PDB file of C-alpha atoms in Angstrom:
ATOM      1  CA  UNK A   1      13.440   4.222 -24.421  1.00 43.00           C
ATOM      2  CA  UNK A   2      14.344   3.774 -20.406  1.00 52.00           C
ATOM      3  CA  UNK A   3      12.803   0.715 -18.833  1.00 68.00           C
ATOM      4  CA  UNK A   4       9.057   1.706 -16.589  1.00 76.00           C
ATOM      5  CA  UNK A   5       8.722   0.540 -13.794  1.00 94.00           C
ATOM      6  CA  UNK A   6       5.138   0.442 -12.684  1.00 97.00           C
ATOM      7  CA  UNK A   7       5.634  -0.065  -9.353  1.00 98.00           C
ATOM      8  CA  UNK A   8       7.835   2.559  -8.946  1.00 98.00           C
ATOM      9  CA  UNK A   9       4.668   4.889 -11.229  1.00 98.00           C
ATOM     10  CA  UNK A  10       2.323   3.503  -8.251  1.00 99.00           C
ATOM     11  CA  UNK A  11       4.602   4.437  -5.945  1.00 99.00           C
ATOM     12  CA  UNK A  12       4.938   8.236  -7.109  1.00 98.00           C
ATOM     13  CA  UNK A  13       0.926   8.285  -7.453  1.00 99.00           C
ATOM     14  CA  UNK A  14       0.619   7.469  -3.791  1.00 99.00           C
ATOM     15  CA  UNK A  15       2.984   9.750  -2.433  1.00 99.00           C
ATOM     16  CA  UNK A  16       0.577  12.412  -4.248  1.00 98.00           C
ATOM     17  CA  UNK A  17      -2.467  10.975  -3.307  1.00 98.00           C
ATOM     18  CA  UNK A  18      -1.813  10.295   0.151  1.00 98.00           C
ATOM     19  CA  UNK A  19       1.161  12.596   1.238  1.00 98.00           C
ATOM     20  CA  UNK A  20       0.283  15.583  -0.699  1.00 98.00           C
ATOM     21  CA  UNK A  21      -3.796  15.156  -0.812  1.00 97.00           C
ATOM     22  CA  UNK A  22      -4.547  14.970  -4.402  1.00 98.00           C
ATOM     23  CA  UNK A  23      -7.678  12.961  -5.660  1.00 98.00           C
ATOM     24  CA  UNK A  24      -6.946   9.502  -6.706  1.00 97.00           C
ATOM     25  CA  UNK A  25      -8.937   9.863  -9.907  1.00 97.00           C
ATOM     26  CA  UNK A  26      -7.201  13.271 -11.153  1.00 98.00           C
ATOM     27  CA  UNK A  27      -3.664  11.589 -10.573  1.00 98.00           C
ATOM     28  CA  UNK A  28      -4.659   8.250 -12.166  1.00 98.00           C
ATOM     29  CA  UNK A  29      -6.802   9.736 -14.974  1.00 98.00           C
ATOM     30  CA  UNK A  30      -2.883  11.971 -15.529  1.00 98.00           C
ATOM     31  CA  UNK A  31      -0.601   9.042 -15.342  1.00 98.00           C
ATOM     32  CA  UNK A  32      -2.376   7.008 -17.353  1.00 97.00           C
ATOM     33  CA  UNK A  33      -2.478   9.495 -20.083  1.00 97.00           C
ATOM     34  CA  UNK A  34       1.290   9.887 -19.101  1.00 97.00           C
ATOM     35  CA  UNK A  35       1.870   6.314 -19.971  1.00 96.00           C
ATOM     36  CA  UNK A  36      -0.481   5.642 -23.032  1.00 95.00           C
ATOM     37  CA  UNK A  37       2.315   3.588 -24.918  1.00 94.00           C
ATOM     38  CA  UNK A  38       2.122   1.150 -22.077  1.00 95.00           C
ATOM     39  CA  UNK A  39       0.206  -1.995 -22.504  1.00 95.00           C
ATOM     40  CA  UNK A  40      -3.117  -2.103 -21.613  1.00 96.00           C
ATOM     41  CA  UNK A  41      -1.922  -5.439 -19.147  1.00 96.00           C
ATOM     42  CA  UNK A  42       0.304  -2.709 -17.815  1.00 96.00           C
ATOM     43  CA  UNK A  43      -1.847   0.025 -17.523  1.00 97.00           C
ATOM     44  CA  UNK A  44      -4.611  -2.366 -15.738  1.00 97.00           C
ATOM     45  CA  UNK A  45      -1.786  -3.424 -13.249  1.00 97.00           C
ATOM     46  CA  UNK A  46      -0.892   0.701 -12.364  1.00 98.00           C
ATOM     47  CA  UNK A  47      -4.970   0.912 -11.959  1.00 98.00           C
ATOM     48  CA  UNK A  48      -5.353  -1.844  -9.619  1.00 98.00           C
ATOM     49  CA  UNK A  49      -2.617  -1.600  -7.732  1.00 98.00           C
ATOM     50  CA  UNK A  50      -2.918   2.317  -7.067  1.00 98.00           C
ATOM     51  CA  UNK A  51      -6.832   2.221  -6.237  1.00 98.00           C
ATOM     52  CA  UNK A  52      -6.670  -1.181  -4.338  1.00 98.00           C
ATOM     53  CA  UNK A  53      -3.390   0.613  -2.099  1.00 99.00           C
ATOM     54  CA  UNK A  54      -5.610   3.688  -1.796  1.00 98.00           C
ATOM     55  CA  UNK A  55      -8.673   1.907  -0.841  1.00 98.00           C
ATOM     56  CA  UNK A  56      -7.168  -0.111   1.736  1.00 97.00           C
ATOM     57  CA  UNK A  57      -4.534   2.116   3.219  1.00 97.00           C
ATOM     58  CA  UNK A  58      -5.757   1.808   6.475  1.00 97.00           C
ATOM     59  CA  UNK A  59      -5.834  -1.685   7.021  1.00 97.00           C
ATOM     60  CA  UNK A  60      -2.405  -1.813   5.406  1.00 98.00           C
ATOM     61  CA  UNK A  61      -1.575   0.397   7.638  1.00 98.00           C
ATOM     62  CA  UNK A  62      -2.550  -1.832  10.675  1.00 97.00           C
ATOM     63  CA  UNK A  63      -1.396  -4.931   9.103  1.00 98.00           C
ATOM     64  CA  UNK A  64       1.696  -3.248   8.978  1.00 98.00           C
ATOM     65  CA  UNK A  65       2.050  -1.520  12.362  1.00 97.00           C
ATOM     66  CA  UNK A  66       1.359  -5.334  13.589  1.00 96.00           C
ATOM     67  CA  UNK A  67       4.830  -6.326  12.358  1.00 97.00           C
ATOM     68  CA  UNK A  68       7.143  -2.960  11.853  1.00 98.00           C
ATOM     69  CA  UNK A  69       9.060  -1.866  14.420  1.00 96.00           C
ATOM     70  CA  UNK A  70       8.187   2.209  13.632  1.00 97.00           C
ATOM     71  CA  UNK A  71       4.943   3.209  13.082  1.00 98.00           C
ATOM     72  CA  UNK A  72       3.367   3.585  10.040  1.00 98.00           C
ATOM     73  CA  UNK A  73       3.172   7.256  10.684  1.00 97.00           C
ATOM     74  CA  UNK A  74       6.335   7.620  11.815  1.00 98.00           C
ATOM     75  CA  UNK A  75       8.357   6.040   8.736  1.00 98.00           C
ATOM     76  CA  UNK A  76       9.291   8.213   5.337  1.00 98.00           C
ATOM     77  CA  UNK A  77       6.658   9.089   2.993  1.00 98.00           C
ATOM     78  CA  UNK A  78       8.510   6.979   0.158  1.00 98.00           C
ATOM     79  CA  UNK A  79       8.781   3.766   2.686  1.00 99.00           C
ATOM     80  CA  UNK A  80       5.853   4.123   3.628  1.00 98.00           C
ATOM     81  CA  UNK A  81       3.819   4.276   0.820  1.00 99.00           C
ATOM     82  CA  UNK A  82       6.117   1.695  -0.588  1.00 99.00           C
ATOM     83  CA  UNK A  83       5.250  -0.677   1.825  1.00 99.00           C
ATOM     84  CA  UNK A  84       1.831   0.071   1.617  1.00 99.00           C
ATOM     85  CA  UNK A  85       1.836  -0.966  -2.263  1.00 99.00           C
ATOM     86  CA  UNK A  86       4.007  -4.234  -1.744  1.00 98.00           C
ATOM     87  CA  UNK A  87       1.739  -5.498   1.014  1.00 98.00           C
ATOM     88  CA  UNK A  88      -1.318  -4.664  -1.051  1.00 98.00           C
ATOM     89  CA  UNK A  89       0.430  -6.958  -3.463  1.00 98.00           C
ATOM     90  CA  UNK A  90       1.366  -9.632  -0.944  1.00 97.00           C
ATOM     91  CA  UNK A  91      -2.521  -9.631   0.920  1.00 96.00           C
ATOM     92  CA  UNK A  92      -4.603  -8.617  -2.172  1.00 96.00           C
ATOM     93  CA  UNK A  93      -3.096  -9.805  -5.546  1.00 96.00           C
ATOM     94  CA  UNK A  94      -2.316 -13.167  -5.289  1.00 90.00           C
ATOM     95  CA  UNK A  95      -1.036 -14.169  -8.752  1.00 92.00           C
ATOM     96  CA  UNK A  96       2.145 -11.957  -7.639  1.00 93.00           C
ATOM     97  CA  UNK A  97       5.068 -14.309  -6.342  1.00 95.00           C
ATOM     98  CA  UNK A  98       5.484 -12.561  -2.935  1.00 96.00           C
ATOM     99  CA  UNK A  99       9.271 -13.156  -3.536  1.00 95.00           C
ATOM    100  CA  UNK A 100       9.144 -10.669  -6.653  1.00 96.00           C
ATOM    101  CA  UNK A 101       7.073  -8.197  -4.441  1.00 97.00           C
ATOM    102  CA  UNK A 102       9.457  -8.236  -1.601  1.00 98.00           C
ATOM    103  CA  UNK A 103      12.796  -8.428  -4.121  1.00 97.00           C
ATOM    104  CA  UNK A 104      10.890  -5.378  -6.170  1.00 98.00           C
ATOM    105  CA  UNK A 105      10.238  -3.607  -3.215  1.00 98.00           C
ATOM    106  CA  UNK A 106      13.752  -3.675  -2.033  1.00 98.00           C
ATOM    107  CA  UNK A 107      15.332  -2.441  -5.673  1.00 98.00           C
ATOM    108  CA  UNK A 108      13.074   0.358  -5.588  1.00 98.00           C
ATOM    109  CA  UNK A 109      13.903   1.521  -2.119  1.00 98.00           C
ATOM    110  CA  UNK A 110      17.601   1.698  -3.133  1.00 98.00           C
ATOM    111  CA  UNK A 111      16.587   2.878  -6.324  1.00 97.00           C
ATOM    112  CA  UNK A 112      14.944   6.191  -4.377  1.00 97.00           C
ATOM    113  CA  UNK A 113      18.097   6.655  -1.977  1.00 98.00           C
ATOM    114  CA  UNK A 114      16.879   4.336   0.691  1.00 98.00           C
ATOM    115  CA  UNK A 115      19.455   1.304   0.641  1.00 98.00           C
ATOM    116  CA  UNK A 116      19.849   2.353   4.728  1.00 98.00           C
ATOM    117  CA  UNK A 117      16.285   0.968   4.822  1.00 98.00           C
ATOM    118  CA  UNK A 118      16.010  -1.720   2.002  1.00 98.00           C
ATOM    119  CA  UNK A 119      16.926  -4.158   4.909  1.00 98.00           C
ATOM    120  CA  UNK A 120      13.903  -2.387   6.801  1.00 98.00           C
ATOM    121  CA  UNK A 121      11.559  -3.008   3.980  1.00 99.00           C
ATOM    122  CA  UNK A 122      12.555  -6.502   3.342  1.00 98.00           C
ATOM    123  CA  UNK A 123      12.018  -7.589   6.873  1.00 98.00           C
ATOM    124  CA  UNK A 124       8.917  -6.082   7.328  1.00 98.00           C
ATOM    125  CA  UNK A 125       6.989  -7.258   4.206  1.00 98.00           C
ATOM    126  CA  UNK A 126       8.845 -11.210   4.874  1.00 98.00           C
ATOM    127  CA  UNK A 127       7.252 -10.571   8.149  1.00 97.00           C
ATOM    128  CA  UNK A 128       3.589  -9.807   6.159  1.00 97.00           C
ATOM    129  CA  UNK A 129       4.312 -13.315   4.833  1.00 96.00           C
ATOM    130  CA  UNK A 130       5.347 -15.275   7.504  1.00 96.00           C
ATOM    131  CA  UNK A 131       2.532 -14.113  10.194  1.00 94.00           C
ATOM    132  CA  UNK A 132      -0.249 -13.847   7.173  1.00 88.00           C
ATOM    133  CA  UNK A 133      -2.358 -17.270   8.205  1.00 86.00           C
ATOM    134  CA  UNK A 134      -2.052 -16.060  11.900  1.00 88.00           C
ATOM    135  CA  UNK A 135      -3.148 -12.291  11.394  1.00 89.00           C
ATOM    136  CA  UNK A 136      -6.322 -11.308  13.080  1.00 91.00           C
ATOM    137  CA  UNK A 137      -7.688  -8.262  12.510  1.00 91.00           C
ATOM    138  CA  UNK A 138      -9.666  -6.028  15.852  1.00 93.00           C
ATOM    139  CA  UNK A 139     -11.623  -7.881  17.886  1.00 93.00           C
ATOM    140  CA  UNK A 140     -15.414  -6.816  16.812  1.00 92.00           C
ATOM    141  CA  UNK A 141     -17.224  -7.360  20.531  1.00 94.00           C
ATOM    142  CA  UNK A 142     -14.734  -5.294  21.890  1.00 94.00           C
ATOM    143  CA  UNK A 143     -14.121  -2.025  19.879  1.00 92.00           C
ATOM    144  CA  UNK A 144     -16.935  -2.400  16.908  1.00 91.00           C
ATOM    145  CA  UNK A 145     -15.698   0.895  15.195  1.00 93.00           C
ATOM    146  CA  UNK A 146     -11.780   0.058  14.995  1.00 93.00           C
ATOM    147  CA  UNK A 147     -12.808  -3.166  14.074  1.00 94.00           C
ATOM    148  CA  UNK A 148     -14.869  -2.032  10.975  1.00 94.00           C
ATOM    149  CA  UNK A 149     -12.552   1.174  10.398  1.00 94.00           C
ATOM    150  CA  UNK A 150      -9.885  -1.386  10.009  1.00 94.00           C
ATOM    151  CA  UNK A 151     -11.554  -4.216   8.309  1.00 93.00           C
ATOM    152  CA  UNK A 152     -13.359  -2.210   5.805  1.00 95.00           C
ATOM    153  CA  UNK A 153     -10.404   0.492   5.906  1.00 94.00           C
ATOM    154  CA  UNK A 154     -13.080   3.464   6.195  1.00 94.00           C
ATOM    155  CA  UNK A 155     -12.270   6.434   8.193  1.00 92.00           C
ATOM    156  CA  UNK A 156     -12.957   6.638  12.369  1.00 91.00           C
ATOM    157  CA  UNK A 157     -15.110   9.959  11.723  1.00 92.00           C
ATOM    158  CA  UNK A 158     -17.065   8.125   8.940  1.00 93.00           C
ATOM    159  CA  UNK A 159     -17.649   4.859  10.803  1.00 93.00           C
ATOM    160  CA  UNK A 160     -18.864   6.798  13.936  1.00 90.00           C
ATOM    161  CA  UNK A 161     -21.575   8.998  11.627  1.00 90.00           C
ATOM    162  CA  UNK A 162     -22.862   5.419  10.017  1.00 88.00           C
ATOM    163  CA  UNK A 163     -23.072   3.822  14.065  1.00 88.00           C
ATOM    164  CA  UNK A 164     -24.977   6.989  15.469  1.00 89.00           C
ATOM    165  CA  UNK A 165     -27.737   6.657  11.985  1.00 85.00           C
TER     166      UNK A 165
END
């Protein structure tokens, strides 16, 4: 039987859930009934990682855009959504070496077809790392909806409903 890689799983489930707009709990709920010979470590770890990256996409998202030099929006589904997962890792999960997330990362990028960009990936999610303890996130005096649409990574529309209650 070929290797799994749950990252790469994770990965697939976000580019349905957030590129093609499919409900988190109908792809998970699928997968995981996919992969019911995994472990149920493993399983837990596909879980996790797929509703903590869906959860907090947009402050990923900003944490991102603070270091990459394209724009979240801009950048391929697959990269993006990769780097979405692997900073999720580095910010959110921290019994994960960061090294493993950023060497995993960069396999599975070349794995998809995206070598051009492994360097890309690499950089980016060292620079996650590096400028972590100095990371600030909006400031809250000055813009209180960005600052709790990022911090709490709920949608603009949503945060400006809850402010006018």
């Amino acid at each position: 039987m070929r290797q799994v890689n749950s990252r790469e799983i994770v990965l697939d489930m976000l580019l349905e859930i957030l590129e093609e707009g499919k409900f988190s709990h109908t792809v998970l709920n699928q997968t995981l009934n996919k992969y019911q010979h995994l472990e149920k470590q493993e399983r837990a770890f596909i879980s996790r990682l797929c509703i903590g990256t869906v959860k907090r996409y947009l402050t990923l998202d900003y944490r991102i855009n603070t270091v990459a030099s394209l724009p979240v929006k801009k950048m391929k589904p697959l990269i993006r959504n990769l780097l979405r997962l692997s900073a999720y890792q580095i910010l959110y999960m921290n019994q994960i070496p960061v090294s493993a997330v950023c060497n995993e990362a960069v396999k599975l990028a070349k794995k998809r077809g995206f070598a051009k960009l492994s360097g890309f990936v690499n950089a980016v999610l060292r620079s996650i790392i590096r400028t972590n303890a100095e990371f600030t996130l909006p400031d809250k005096e000055e813009d209180p909806a960005y600052y709790l649409e990022i911090a709490y990574s709920v949608p603009s529309w949503l945060v400006k409903e809850m402010l006018e209650q």
